[in-house]
Tab-separated table of C-alpha atoms in Angstrom:
chain	number	residue	atom	x	y	z
O	1	ASP	CA	84.083	114.593	128.436
O	2	SER	CA	83.551	112.275	131.534
O	3	ILE	CA	84.250	108.981	129.484
O	4	VAL	CA	87.541	110.313	127.875
O	5	GLY	CA	88.413	111.598	131.158
O	6	CYS	CA	87.922	108.118	133.066
O	7	PHE	CA	89.709	106.435	130.243
O	8	SER	CA	92.633	108.552	130.225
O	9	VAL	CA	93.449	107.527	133.799
O	10	GLY	CA	92.844	103.760	133.315
O	11	LEU	CA	89.337	103.706	134.920
O	12	VAL	CA	87.756	101.583	132.041
O	13	PRO	CA	84.582	99.746	133.174
O	14	THR	CA	85.605	95.789	132.943
O	15	GLY	CA	82.813	93.067	133.311
O	16	SER	CA	80.082	94.011	135.632
O	17	GLN	CA	82.114	96.792	137.145
O	18	ASP	CA	81.264	100.439	136.019
O	19	PRO	CA	81.257	102.579	139.090
O	20	TYR	CA	81.333	105.989	137.089
O	21	ALA	CA	78.075	104.812	134.930
O	22	LEU	CA	80.424	105.201	131.719
O	23	ARG	CA	78.544	102.915	129.897
O	24	ARG	CA	75.230	104.466	130.790
O	25	GLN	CA	76.708	107.795	129.560
O	26	ALA	CA	77.713	106.212	126.149
O	27	ILE	CA	74.396	104.878	125.527
O	28	GLY	CA	72.849	108.264	126.347
O	29	LEU	CA	75.193	109.627	123.998
O	30	VAL	CA	74.209	107.527	121.089
O	31	ARG	CA	70.654	108.037	121.874
O	32	MET	CA	71.341	111.793	121.782
O	33	ILE	CA	73.038	111.787	118.388
O	34	VAL	CA	70.719	109.426	116.628
O	35	GLU	CA	67.296	110.447	117.972
O	36	GLY	CA	68.413	114.172	117.694
O	37	GLU	CA	69.785	113.610	114.172
O	38	LEU	CA	72.948	115.383	115.114
O	39	PRO	CA	75.530	115.499	112.156
O	40	LEU	CA	78.373	115.258	114.364
O	41	LEU	CA	81.707	113.099	113.913
O	42	LEU	CA	82.525	110.845	117.007
O	43	ARG	CA	86.353	110.522	116.373
O	44	GLU	CA	86.606	114.357	116.198
O	45	LEU	CA	84.455	114.941	119.587
O	46	VAL	CA	86.746	112.444	121.305
O	47	ARG	CA	90.079	113.843	120.263
O	48	GLU	CA	88.575	117.446	121.344
O	49	ALA	CA	87.838	116.082	124.775
O	50	GLY	CA	91.347	114.480	124.974
O	51	ALA	CA	93.167	117.500	123.923
O	52	ALA	CA	91.226	119.234	126.755
O	53	PHE	CA	92.870	116.743	129.148
O	54	GLY	CA	96.189	117.281	127.742
O	55	LEU	CA	96.533	114.147	125.670
O	56	GLU	CA	98.762	114.345	122.932
O	57	GLY	CA	100.489	112.066	120.230
O	58	ASP	CA	100.434	108.318	120.857
O	59	ARG	CA	98.506	108.686	124.249
O	60	LEU	CA	95.495	110.722	122.604
O	61	ASP	CA	95.527	108.046	119.985
O	62	GLY	CA	95.245	104.909	122.311
O	63	VAL	CA	92.556	106.758	124.370
O	64	THR	CA	90.660	107.885	120.926
O	65	GLU	CA	90.504	104.141	119.983
O	66	GLY	CA	89.644	102.949	123.263
O	67	VAL	CA	86.658	105.380	123.755
O	68	LEU	CA	85.581	104.750	120.196
O	69	ASP	CA	85.606	101.059	120.577
O	70	PHE	CA	83.671	101.273	124.018
O	71	ILE	CA	81.032	103.752	122.344
O	72	ARG	CA	80.865	101.533	119.123
O	73	GLN	CA	79.793	98.439	121.620
O	74	ARG	CA	77.069	100.501	123.086
O	75	ALA	CA	75.687	101.444	119.638
O	76	ARG	CA	75.650	97.934	118.466
O	77	THR	CA	73.575	96.879	121.518
O	78	LEU	CA	71.219	99.700	121.064
O	79	PHE	CA	70.526	99.029	117.523
O	80	ILE	CA	70.248	95.287	117.942
O	81	GLU	CA	67.816	95.726	120.986
O	82	SER	CA	65.753	97.822	118.561
O	83	GLY	CA	65.225	95.170	116.386
O	84	HIS	CA	67.616	95.389	113.758
O	85	ASP	CA	69.797	92.164	112.641
O	86	TYR	CA	73.062	91.951	114.333
O	87	ASP	CA	75.051	91.333	110.920
O	88	LEU	CA	73.473	94.340	109.132
O	89	VAL	CA	74.243	96.319	112.268
O	90	ASP	CA	77.776	95.311	112.399
O	91	ALA	CA	78.239	95.843	108.274
O	92	VAL	CA	76.838	99.414	108.821
O	93	LEU	CA	78.791	100.241	111.878
O	94	ALA	CA	81.627	99.208	110.079
O	95	ALA	CA	81.038	102.026	107.544
O	96	SER	CA	79.210	104.738	109.323
O	97	PHE	CA	80.178	104.469	113.130
O	98	ASP	CA	81.773	107.710	113.182
O	99	LEU	CA	78.602	109.636	111.881
O	100	LEU	CA	75.898	107.714	113.818
O	101	VAL	CA	73.042	109.778	112.194
O	102	GLY	CA	74.194	107.713	109.079
O	103	VAL	CA	73.449	104.580	110.707
O	104	ARG	CA	69.598	104.277	110.682
O	105	PRO	CA	68.865	105.177	106.880
O	106	ARG	CA	71.597	102.453	105.831
O	107	LEU	CA	70.125	99.724	108.282
O	108	ALA	CA	66.501	100.459	106.699
O	109	ALA	CA	67.927	100.323	102.980
O	110	LEU	CA	69.818	96.927	103.426
O	111	SER	CA	66.678	95.513	105.576
O	112	HIS	CA	64.686	96.642	102.548
O	113	PHE	CA	67.037	95.272	100.108
O	114	ARG	CA	67.979	92.034	101.712
O	115	ALA	CA	65.636	89.693	99.665
O	116	ALA	CA	66.418	91.513	96.419
O	117	GLU	CA	67.557	89.144	93.637
O	118	ASP	CA	70.891	90.192	93.364
O	119	PHE	CA	71.817	90.775	97.209
O	120	ASP	CA	73.336	87.551	97.909
O	121	GLY	CA	75.593	87.769	94.744
O	122	LEU	CA	76.629	91.178	95.808
O	123	VAL	CA	77.431	90.014	99.376
O	124	ILE	CA	79.594	87.149	97.913
O	125	GLY	CA	81.289	89.435	95.486
O	126	ALA	CA	81.927	91.891	98.601
O	127	ARG	CA	83.634	89.240	100.534
O	128	ARG	CA	85.906	88.008	97.606
O	129	VAL	CA	86.879	91.995	97.089
O	130	MET	CA	87.611	92.295	101.040
O	131	ASN	CA	89.393	88.926	101.191
O	132	ILE	CA	91.865	89.587	98.144
O	133	LEU	CA	92.710	92.675	99.870
O	134	LYS	CA	93.583	91.642	103.116
O	135	GLY	CA	97.237	92.365	103.759
O	136	GLN	CA	97.388	94.292	100.312
O	137	SER	CA	98.374	97.968	100.219
O	138	PRO	CA	97.687	98.824	96.616
O	139	GLY	CA	99.115	102.087	95.531
O	140	PRO	CA	97.332	105.103	93.524
O	141	PHE	CA	95.114	103.283	91.106
O	142	ASP	CA	95.818	103.954	87.242
O	143	PRO	CA	92.845	102.794	85.206
O	144	GLY	CA	95.035	103.032	82.298
O	145	ARG	CA	97.124	99.908	83.443
O	146	LEU	CA	93.855	97.549	83.090
O	147	VAL	CA	94.002	95.316	80.127
O	148	GLU	CA	91.319	92.848	80.338
O	149	PRO	CA	87.870	93.515	79.027
O	150	ALA	CA	86.271	92.462	82.183
O	151	SER	CA	88.622	94.649	84.278
O	152	ILE	CA	87.753	97.806	82.154
O	153	ALA	CA	84.300	96.936	82.301
O	154	LEU	CA	84.057	96.646	85.929
O	155	ASN	CA	85.962	99.898	86.317
O	156	GLU	CA	83.552	101.570	84.054
O	157	ALA	CA	80.716	100.131	86.076
O	158	ARG	CA	82.283	101.432	89.272
O	159	ALA	CA	83.010	104.845	88.239
O	160	GLY	CA	79.406	105.267	86.802
O	161	ALA	CA	78.108	103.696	90.155
O	162	SER	CA	80.454	105.835	92.150
O	163	GLU	CA	79.113	109.441	90.774
O	164	ARG	CA	75.330	108.196	91.779
O	165	VAL	CA	76.177	106.655	95.121
O	166	GLU	CA	77.849	109.762	96.276
O	167	LYS	CA	74.913	111.985	95.051
O	168	ALA	CA	72.391	109.398	96.650
O	169	VAL	CA	74.164	109.079	99.942
O	170	GLY	CA	74.775	113.174	99.939
O	171	GLU	CA	70.753	113.311	99.504
O	172	GLY	CA	69.971	110.798	102.006
O	173	ASP	CA	68.635	108.525	99.464
O	174	LEU	CA	70.111	105.010	100.753
O	175	ASP	CA	67.602	102.997	99.021
O	176	ALA	CA	69.153	104.643	95.686
O	177	ALA	CA	72.531	104.047	96.727
O	178	VAL	CA	72.204	100.449	97.503
O	179	ARG	CA	70.353	99.942	94.311
O	180	GLU	CA	73.345	101.452	92.260
O	181	LEU	CA	75.630	98.731	94.310
O	182	LEU	CA	73.288	95.940	93.321
O	183	ARG	CA	74.187	96.928	89.521
O	184	LEU	CA	77.873	95.939	90.024
O	185	ARG	CA	77.152	92.435	90.781
O	186	LYS	CA	77.494	91.342	87.388
O	187	PRO	CA	80.601	93.219	86.609
O	188	ILE	CA	82.306	91.749	89.776
O	189	ASP	CA	81.179	88.413	89.057
O	190	GLY	CA	82.748	88.787	85.537
O	191	PHE	CA	85.988	90.008	86.819
O	192	PHE	CA	86.426	87.255	89.203
O	193	ASP	CA	85.595	84.904	86.522
O	194	ASP	CA	88.223	86.010	83.904
O	195	VAL	CA	90.752	87.921	85.899
O	196	MET	CA	93.338	86.273	88.042
O	197	VAL	CA	94.487	89.146	90.325
O	198	MET	CA	97.501	88.039	92.244
O	199	VAL	CA	99.913	87.721	89.142
O	200	ASP	CA	103.671	87.840	88.778
O	201	ASP	CA	103.527	90.935	87.039
O	202	GLU	CA	103.683	93.738	89.708
O	203	SER	CA	102.224	96.452	87.373
O	204	LEU	CA	99.493	94.291	86.405
O	205	ARG	CA	98.665	93.070	90.056
O	206	ASP	CA	98.827	96.529	91.400
O	207	ALA	CA	96.329	97.774	88.603
O	208	ARG	CA	93.955	94.813	89.646
O	209	LEU	CA	94.226	95.352	93.364
O	210	GLY	CA	93.769	99.019	92.882
O	211	LEU	CA	90.785	98.535	91.263
O	212	LEU	CA	89.284	96.152	93.576
O	213	ALA	CA	90.404	98.951	96.485
O	214	GLU	CA	88.162	101.653	94.740
O	215	VAL	CA	85.403	98.985	94.702
O	216	ARG	CA	85.701	98.329	98.189
O	217	ASP	CA	85.789	101.986	99.111
O	218	LEU	CA	82.877	102.503	97.363
O	219	PHE	CA	80.882	99.563	98.906
O	220	LEU	CA	82.053	101.302	102.368
O	221	ARG	CA	79.962	104.645	101.393
O	222	VAL	CA	76.849	102.125	102.441
O	223	ALA	CA	78.129	99.387	104.381
O	224	ASP	CA	80.653	96.263	104.709
O	225	PHE	CA	78.692	93.925	102.906
O	226	SER	CA	81.216	91.378	103.416
O	227	LEU	CA	79.906	90.975	106.974
O	228	VAL	CA	76.196	90.269	106.499
O	229	VAL	CA	75.209	86.905	106.889
O	230	LEU	CA	73.570	84.816	104.089
O	231	GLU	CA	70.422	82.513	104.559
O	232	GLY	CA	71.615	79.150	105.372
O	233	GLU	CA	74.849	80.418	107.067
O	234	ASP	CA	75.431	80.102	110.820
O	235	ARG	CA	73.515	83.190	112.165
O	236	ASP	CA	74.240	82.522	115.866
O	237	GLU	CA	75.244	86.002	116.962
O	238	GLN	CA	78.666	86.251	118.122
O	239	GLU	CA	79.698	89.339	120.696
O	240	GLY	CA	82.661	91.149	120.378
């Protein structure tokens, strides 16, 4: 309530200036939710606080995004200071920031599987998926429009994994969820080896983009794997 109220009248911390201790309050909020394992949705809380101040429409949207970004930065710092790799923190917060209680188990699962045989390949595949979807707005996914064996194989693998990932996430078994995603590595590689996505045929292009969007959304049930830094890459932390 205090953070939203201050942001709503432009009292946003800048540099070392934080006269109302909003950073401390944001850190306290994150710690209470995470350590208390409270299944609260941050966006919902922020919007309710904004509505109590009479904010609505674009004004409410703007304050909400500003407050959420402010809290996200505090959460990022807390998780990194607690010993987690910065890139895994970024990957998990991209998928589970709204529900902070889900961050720790996701971090534990990614840390556990980081040395797994197919992990690097999955990260590379996730990057290819994310990159090709940038700037694209695929319509509703119609698997019936897929014609190539590699496309059909990836969709079948995705569909099977989706049920198991949803079940694992629902039960809080993030290790099982990551194991399911690791099984997608070979179908993803096969797709990119055999299928040209950006073809002139609009129907085929949309079908292939739609499939990749489904794969992306499945990844994001756990983390944005495209943000993971692989061994040998530049691991210097870049502060946001």
